[in-house]
Backbone as a ProteinNet text record, in pm:
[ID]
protein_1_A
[PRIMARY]
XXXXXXXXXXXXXXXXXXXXXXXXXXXXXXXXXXXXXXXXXXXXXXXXXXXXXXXXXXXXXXXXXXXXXXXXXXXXXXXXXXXXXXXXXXXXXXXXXXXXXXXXXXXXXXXXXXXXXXXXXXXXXXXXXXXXXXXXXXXXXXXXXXXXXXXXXXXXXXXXXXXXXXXXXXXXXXXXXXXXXXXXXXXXX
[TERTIARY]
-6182.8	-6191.1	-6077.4	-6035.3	-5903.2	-5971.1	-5893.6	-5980	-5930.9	-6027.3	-6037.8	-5934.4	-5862.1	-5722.9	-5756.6	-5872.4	-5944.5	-6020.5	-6050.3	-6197.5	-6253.7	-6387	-6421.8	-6488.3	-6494.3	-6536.9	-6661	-6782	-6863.7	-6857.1	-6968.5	-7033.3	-7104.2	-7178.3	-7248.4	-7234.4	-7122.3	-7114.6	-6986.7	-7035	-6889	-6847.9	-6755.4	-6770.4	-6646.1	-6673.8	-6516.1	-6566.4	-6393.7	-6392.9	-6526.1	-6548.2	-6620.3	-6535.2	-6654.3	-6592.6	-6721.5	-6656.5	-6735.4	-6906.3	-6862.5	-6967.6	-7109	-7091.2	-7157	-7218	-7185.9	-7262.6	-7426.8	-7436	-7577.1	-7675.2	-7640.2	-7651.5	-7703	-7618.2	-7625.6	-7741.3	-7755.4	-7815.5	-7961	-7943.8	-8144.2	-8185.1	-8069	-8095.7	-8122.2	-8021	-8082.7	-8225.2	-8241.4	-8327	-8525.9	-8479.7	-8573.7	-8689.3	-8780.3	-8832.6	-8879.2	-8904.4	-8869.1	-8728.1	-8668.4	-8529.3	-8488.9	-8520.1	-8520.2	-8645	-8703.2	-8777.9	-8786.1	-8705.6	-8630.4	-8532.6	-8508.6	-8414.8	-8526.4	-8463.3	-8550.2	-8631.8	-8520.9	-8542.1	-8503.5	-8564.2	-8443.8	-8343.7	-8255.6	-8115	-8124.9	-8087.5	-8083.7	-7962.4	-7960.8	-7851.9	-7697.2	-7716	-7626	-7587.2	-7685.5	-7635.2	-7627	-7655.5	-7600.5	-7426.7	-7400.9	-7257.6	-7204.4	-7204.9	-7139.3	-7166.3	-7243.3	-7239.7	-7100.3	-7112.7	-6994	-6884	-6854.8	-6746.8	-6686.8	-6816.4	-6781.6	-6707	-6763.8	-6740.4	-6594.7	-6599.5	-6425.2	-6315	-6377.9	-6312.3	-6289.8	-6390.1	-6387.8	-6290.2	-6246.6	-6164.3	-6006.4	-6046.4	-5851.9	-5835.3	-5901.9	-5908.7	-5878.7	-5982.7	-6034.1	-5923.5	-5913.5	-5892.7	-5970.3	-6123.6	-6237.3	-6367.7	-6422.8	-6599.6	-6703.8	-6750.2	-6905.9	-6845	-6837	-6792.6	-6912.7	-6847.8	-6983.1	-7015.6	-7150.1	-7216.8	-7209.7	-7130.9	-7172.9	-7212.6	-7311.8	-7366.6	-7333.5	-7217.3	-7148.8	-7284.9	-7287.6	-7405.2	-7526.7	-7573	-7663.1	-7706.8	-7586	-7615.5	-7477.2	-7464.9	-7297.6	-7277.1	-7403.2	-7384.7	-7558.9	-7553	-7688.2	-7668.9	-7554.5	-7578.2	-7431.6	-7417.8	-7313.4	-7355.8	-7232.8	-7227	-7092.1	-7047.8	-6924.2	-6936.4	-6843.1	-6785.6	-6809.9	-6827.6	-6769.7	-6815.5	-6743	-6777	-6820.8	-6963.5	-7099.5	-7028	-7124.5	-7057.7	-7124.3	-7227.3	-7236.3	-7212.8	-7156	-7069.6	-7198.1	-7301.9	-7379.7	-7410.9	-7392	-7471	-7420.6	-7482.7	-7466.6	-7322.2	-7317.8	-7237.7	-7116.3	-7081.6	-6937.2	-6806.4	-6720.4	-6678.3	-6686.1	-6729.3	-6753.1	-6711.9	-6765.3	-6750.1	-6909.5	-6970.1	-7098	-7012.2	-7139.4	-7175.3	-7306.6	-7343.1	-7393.5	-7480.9	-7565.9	-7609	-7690.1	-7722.2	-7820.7	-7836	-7948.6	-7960.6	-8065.3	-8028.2	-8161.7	-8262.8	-8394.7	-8511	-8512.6	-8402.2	-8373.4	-8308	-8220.6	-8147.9	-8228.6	-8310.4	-8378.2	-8453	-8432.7	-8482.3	-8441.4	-8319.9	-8242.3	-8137.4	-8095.3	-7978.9	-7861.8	-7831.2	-7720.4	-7670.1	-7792.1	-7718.3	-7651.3	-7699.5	-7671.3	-7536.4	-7517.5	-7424	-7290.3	-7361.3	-7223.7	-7162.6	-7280.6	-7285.2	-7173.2	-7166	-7088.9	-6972.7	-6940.7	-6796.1	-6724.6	-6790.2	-6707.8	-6700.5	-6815.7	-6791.3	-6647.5	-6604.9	-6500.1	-6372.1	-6385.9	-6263.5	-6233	-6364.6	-6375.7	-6305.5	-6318.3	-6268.7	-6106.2	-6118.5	-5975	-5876.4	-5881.9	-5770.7	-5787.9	-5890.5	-5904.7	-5891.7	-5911.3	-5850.8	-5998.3	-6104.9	-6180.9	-6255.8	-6244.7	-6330	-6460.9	-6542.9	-6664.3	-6719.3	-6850.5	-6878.1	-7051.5	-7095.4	-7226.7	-7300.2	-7480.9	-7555.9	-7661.8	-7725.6	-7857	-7892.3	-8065	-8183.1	-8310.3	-8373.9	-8494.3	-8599.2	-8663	-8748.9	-8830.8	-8877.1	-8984.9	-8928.4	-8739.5	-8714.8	-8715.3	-8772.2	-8783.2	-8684.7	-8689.2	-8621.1	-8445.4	-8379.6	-8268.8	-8219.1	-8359.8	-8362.9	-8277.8	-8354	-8416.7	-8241.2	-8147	-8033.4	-7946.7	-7975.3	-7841.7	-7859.7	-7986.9	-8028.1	-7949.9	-7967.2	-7963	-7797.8	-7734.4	-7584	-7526.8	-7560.1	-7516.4	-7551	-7565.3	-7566.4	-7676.7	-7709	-7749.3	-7813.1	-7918.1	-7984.8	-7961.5	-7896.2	-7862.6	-7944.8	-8016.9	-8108.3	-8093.1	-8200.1	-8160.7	-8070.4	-8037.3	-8000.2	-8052.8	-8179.8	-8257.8	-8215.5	-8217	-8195.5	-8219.8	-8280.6	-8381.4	-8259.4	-8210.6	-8133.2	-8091.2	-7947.3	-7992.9	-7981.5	-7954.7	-7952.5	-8118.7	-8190.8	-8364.3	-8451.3	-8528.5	-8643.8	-8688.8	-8713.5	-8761.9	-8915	-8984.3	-9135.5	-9108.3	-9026.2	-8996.1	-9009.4	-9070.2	-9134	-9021.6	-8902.7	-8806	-8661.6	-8721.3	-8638.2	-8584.9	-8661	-8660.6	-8567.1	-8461.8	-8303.9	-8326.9	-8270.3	-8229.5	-8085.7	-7989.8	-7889.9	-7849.8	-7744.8	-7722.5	-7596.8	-7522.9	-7417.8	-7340.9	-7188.3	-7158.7	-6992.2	-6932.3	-6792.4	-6766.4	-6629	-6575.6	-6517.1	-6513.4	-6559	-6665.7	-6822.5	-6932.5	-6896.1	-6790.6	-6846.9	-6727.5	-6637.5	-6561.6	-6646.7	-6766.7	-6861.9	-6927.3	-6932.2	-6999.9	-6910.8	-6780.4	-6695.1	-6646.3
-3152.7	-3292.5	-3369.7	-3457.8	-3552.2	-3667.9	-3634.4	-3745	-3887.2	-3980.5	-4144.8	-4170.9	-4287.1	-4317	-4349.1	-4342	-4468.5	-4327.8	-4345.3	-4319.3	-4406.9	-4502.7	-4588.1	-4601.9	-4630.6	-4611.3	-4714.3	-4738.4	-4796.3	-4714.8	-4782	-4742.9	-4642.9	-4614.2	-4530.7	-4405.5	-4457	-4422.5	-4389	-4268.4	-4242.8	-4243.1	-4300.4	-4308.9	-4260.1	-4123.9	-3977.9	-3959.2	-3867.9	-3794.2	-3698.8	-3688.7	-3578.3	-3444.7	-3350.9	-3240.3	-3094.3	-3014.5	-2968.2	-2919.6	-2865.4	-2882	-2939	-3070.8	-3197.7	-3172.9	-3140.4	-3107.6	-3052.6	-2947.3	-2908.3	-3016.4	-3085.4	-3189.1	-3340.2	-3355.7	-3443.1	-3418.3	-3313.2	-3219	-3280.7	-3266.8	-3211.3	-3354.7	-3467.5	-3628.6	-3691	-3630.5	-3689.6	-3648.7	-3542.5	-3464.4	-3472.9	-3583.8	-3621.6	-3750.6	-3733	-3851.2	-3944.3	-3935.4	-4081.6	-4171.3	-4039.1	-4169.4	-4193.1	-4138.5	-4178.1	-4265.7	-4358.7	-4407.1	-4497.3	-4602.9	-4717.9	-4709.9	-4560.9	-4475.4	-4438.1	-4459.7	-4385.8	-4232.8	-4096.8	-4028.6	-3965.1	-3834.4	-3777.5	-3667.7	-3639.9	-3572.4	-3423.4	-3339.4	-3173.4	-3174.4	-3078.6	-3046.9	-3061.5	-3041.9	-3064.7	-3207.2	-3316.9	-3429.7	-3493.4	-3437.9	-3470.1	-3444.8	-3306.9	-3288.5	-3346.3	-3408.7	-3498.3	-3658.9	-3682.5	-3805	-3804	-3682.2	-3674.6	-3664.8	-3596.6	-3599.5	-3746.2	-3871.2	-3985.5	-4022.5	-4044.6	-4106.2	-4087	-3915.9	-3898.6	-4006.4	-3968.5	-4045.9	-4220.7	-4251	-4370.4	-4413.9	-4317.9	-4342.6	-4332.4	-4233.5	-4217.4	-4329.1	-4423.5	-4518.3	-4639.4	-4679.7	-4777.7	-4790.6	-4663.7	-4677.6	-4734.7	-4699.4	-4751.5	-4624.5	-4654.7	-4595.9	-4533.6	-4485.7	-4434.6	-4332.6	-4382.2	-4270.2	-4141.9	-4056.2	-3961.5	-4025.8	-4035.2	-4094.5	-3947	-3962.4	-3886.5	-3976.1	-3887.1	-3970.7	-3879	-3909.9	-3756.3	-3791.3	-3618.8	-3552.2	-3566.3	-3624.9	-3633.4	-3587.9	-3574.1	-3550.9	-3513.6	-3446.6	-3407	-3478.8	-3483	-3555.1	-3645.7	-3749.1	-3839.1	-3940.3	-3914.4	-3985.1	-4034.1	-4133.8	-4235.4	-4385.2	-4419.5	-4568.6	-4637.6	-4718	-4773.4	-4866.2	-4877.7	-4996	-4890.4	-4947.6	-4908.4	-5054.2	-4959.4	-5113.8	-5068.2	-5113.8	-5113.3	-5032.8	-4932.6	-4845	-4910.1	-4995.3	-5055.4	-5185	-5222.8	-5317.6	-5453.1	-5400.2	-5509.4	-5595.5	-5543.1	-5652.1	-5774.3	-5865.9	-6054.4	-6070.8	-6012	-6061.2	-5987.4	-5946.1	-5797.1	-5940	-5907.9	-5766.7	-5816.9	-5683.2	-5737.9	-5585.7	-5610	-5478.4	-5454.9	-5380.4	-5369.4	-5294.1	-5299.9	-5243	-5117.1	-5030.4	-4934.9	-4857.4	-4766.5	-4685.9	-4607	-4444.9	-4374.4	-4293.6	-4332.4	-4200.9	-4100	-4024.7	-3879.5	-3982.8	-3908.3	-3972.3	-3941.7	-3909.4	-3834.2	-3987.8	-4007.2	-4140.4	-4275.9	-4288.1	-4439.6	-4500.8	-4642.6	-4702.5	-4684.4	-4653	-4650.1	-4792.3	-4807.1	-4918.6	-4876.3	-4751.8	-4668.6	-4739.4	-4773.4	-4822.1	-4993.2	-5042.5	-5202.7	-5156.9	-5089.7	-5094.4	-4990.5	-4873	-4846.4	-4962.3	-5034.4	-5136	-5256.4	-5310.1	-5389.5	-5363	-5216.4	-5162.9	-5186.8	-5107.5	-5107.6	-5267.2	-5332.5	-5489.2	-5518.4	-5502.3	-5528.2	-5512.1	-5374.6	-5327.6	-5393.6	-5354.9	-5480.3	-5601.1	-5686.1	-5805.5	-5836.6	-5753.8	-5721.7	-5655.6	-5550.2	-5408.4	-5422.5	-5454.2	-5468.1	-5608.1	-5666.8	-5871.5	-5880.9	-5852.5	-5870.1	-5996.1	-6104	-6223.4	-6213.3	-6153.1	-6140.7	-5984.5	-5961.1	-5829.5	-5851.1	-5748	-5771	-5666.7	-5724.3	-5547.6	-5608.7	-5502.1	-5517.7	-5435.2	-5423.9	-5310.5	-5384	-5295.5	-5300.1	-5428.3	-5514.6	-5608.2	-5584.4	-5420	-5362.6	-5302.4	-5322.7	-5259.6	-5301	-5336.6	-5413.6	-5377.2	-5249.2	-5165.6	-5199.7	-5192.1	-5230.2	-5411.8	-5492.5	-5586.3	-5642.6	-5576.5	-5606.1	-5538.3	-5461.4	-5430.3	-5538.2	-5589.4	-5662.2	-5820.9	-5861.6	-5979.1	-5930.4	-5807.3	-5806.3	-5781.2	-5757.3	-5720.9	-5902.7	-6005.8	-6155.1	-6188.8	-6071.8	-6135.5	-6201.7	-6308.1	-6403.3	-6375.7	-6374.6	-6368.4	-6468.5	-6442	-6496.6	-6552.1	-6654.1	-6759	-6797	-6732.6	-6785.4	-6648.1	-6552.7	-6482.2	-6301.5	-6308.2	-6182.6	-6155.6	-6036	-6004.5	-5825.3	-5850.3	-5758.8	-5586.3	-5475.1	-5389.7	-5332.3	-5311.5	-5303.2	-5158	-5063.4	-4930.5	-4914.4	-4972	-4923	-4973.5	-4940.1	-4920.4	-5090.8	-5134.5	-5293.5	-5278.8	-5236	-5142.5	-5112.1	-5082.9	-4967.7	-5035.3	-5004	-5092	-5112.1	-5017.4	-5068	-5168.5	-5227.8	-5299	-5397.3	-5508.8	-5671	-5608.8	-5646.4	-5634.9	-5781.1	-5758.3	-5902.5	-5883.6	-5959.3	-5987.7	-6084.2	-5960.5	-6066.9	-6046.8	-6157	-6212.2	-6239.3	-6186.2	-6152.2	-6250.5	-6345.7	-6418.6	-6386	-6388.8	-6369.6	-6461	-6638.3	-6709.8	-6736.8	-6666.2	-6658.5	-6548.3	-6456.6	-6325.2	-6380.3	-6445.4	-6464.7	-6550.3	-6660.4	-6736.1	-6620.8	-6531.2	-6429.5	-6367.7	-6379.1	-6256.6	-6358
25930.6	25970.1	25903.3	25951.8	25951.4	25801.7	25738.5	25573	25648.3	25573.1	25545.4	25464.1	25524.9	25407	25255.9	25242	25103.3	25049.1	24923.3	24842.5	24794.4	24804.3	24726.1	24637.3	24530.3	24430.5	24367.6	24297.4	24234.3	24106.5	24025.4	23936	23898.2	24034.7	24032.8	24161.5	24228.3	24389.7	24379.8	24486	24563.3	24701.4	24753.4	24933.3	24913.6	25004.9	25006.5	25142.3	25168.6	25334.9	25331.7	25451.8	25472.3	25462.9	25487.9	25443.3	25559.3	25575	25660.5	25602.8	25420	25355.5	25401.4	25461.9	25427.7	25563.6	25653.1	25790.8	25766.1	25690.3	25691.7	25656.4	25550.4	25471.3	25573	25631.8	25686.3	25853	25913.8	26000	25956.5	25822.6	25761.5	25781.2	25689.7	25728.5	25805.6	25962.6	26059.3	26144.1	26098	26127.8	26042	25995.2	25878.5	25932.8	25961.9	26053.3	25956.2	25816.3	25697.3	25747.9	25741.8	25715.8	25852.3	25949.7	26092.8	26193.4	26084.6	26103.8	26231.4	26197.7	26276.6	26395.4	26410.8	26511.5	26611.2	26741.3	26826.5	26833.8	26757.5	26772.5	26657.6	26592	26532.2	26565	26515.9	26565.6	26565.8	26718.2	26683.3	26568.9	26535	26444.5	26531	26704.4	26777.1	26773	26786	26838.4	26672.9	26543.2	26423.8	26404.7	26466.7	26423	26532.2	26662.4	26734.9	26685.9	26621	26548.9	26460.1	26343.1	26287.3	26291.1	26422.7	26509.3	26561.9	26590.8	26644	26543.7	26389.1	26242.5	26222.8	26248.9	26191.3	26335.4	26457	26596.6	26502.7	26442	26415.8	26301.1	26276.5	26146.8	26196.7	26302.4	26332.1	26433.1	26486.3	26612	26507.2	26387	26374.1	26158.3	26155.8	25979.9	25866.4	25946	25895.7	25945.5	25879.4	25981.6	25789.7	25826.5	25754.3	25688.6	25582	25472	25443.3	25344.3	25262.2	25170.4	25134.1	25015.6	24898.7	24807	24685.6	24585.6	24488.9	24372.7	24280.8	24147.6	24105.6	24038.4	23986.7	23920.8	23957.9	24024.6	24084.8	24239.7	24343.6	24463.1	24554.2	24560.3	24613.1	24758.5	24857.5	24984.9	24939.1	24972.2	25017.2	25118.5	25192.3	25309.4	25363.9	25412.9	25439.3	25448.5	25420	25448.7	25406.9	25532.4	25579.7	25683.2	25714.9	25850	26022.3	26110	26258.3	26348.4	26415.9	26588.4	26647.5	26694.7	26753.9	26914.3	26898.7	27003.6	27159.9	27142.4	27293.3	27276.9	27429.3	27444.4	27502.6	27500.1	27576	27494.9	27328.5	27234	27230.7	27181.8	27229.7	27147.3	27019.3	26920.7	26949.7	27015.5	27030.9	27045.2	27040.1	26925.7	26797.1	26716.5	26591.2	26521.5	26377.2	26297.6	26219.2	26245.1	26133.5	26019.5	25924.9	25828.6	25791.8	25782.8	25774.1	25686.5	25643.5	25579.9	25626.5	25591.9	25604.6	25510.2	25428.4	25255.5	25283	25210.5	25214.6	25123.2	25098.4	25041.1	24918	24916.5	24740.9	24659.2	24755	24718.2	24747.6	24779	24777.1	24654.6	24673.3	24560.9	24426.4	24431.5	24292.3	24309.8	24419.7	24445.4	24458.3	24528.6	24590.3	24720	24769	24922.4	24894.2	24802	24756.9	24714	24613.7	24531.2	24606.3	24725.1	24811.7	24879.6	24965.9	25066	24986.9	24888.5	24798.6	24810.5	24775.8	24768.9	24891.7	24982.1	25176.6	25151.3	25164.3	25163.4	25118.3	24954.6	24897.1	24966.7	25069.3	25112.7	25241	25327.7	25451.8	25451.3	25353.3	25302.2	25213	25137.8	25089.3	25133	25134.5	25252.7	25366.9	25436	25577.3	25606.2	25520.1	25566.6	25682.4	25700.9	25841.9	25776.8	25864.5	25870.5	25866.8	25923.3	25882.2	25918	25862.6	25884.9	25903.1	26041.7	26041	26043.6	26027.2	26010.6	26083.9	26153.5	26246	26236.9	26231.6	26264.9	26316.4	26374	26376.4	26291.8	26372.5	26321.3	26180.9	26233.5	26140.9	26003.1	25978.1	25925.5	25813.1	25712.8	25574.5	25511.4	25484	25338.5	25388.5	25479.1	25535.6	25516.7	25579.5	25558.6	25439.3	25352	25193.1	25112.5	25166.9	25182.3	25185.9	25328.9	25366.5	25290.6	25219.5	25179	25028.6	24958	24850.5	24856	24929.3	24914.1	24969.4	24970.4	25041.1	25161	25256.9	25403.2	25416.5	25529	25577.4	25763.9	25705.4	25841.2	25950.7	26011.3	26160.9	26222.2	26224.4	26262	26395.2	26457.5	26628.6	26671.1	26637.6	26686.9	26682	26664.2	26702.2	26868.5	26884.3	27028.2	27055.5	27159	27213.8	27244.5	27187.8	27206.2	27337.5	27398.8	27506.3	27596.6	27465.1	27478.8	27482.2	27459.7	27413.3	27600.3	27624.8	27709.1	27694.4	27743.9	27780.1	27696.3	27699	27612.5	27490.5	27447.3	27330.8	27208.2	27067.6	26977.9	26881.7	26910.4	26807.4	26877.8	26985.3	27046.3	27010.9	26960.4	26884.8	26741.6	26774.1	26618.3	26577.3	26465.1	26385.7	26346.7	26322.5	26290.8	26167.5	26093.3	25981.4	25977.5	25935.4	25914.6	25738	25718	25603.7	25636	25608.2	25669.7	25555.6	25550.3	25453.6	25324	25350.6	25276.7	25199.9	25279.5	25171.8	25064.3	25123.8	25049	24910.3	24957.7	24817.6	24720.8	24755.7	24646.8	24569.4	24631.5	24536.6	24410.9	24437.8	24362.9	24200.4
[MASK]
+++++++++++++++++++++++++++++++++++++++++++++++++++++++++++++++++++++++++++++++++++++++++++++++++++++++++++++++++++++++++++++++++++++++++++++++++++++++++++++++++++++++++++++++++++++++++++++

């Protein structure tokens, strides 16, 4: 696979290229119906390594996308999390850039995804110069929620909207939207 121009670095985090390593790894994650909660479905191991395939697509298109989550000594792969642009075009807010995460259950509730989520932020905003950056899930999705509140973003008020890849029925349809500009994000720094 074609590496990410960047490594980013935290405290506690590491966001590096993938590596083919990281495929099995990532297979079992998507494949995990905890952490695929809020997802319609979870992933064959086929439609996991064409995900990864999109990520690296997203990096040579974009010079951005969903890094590997390492946690040294602790976890060699626990997930990703980075930047991409919302691969359907129907959503209200396009064009835009989200923001991202998906951890194994090994990694939750320590503050890995806050404290990756911070970093991309940093770069988003600094190296990438992008005016604002946004994240959406699922209504029901608290623990994500509870993410994008704790990393600055700002829930988008008046702008929940119904997904339009999902079934008109379907219980994970109703998204919320939050919003990260890049003037709020400098009050923080």
């Amino acid at each position: 696979m074609m590496q990410p121009p960047v490594v980013l670095t935290g405290e506690r985090v590491r966001l590096r290229p993938w590596c083919s390593d990281d495929l099995p790894a990532f297979a079992a994650l998507n494949a995990d119906p905890a952490v695929m909660e809020y997802f319609p479905a979870v992933l064959t191991a086929e439609q996991s390594d064409d995900f990864a395939q999109r990520i690296q697509a997203g990096f040579e298109k974009n010079g951005f996308g969903f890094w590997a989550l390492e946690i040294p000594g602790v976890l060699p792969f626990a997930g990703f999390v980075g930047l991409s642009v919302p691969g359907h075009s129907g959503l209200p807010f396009m064009p835009t850039v989200e923001i991202g995460w998906r951890l194994c259950q090994q990694a939750w509730g320590s503050g890995y995804a806050s404290e990756a989520a911070r970093v991309v932020l940093a770069h988003a905003f600094t190296a990438l110069q992008l005016p604002e950056v946004v994240a959406f899930t699922t209504l029901t999705n608290q623990r994500s929620q509870a993410v994008m509140q704790r990393i600055g973003m700002r829930y988008a008020e008046g702008e929940d909207f119904m997904h339009p890849a999902l079934p008109s029925d379907h219980p994970l349809r109703h998204h919320v939207l939050y919003r990260f500009a890049y003037e709020d994000w400098l009050k923080t720094q």
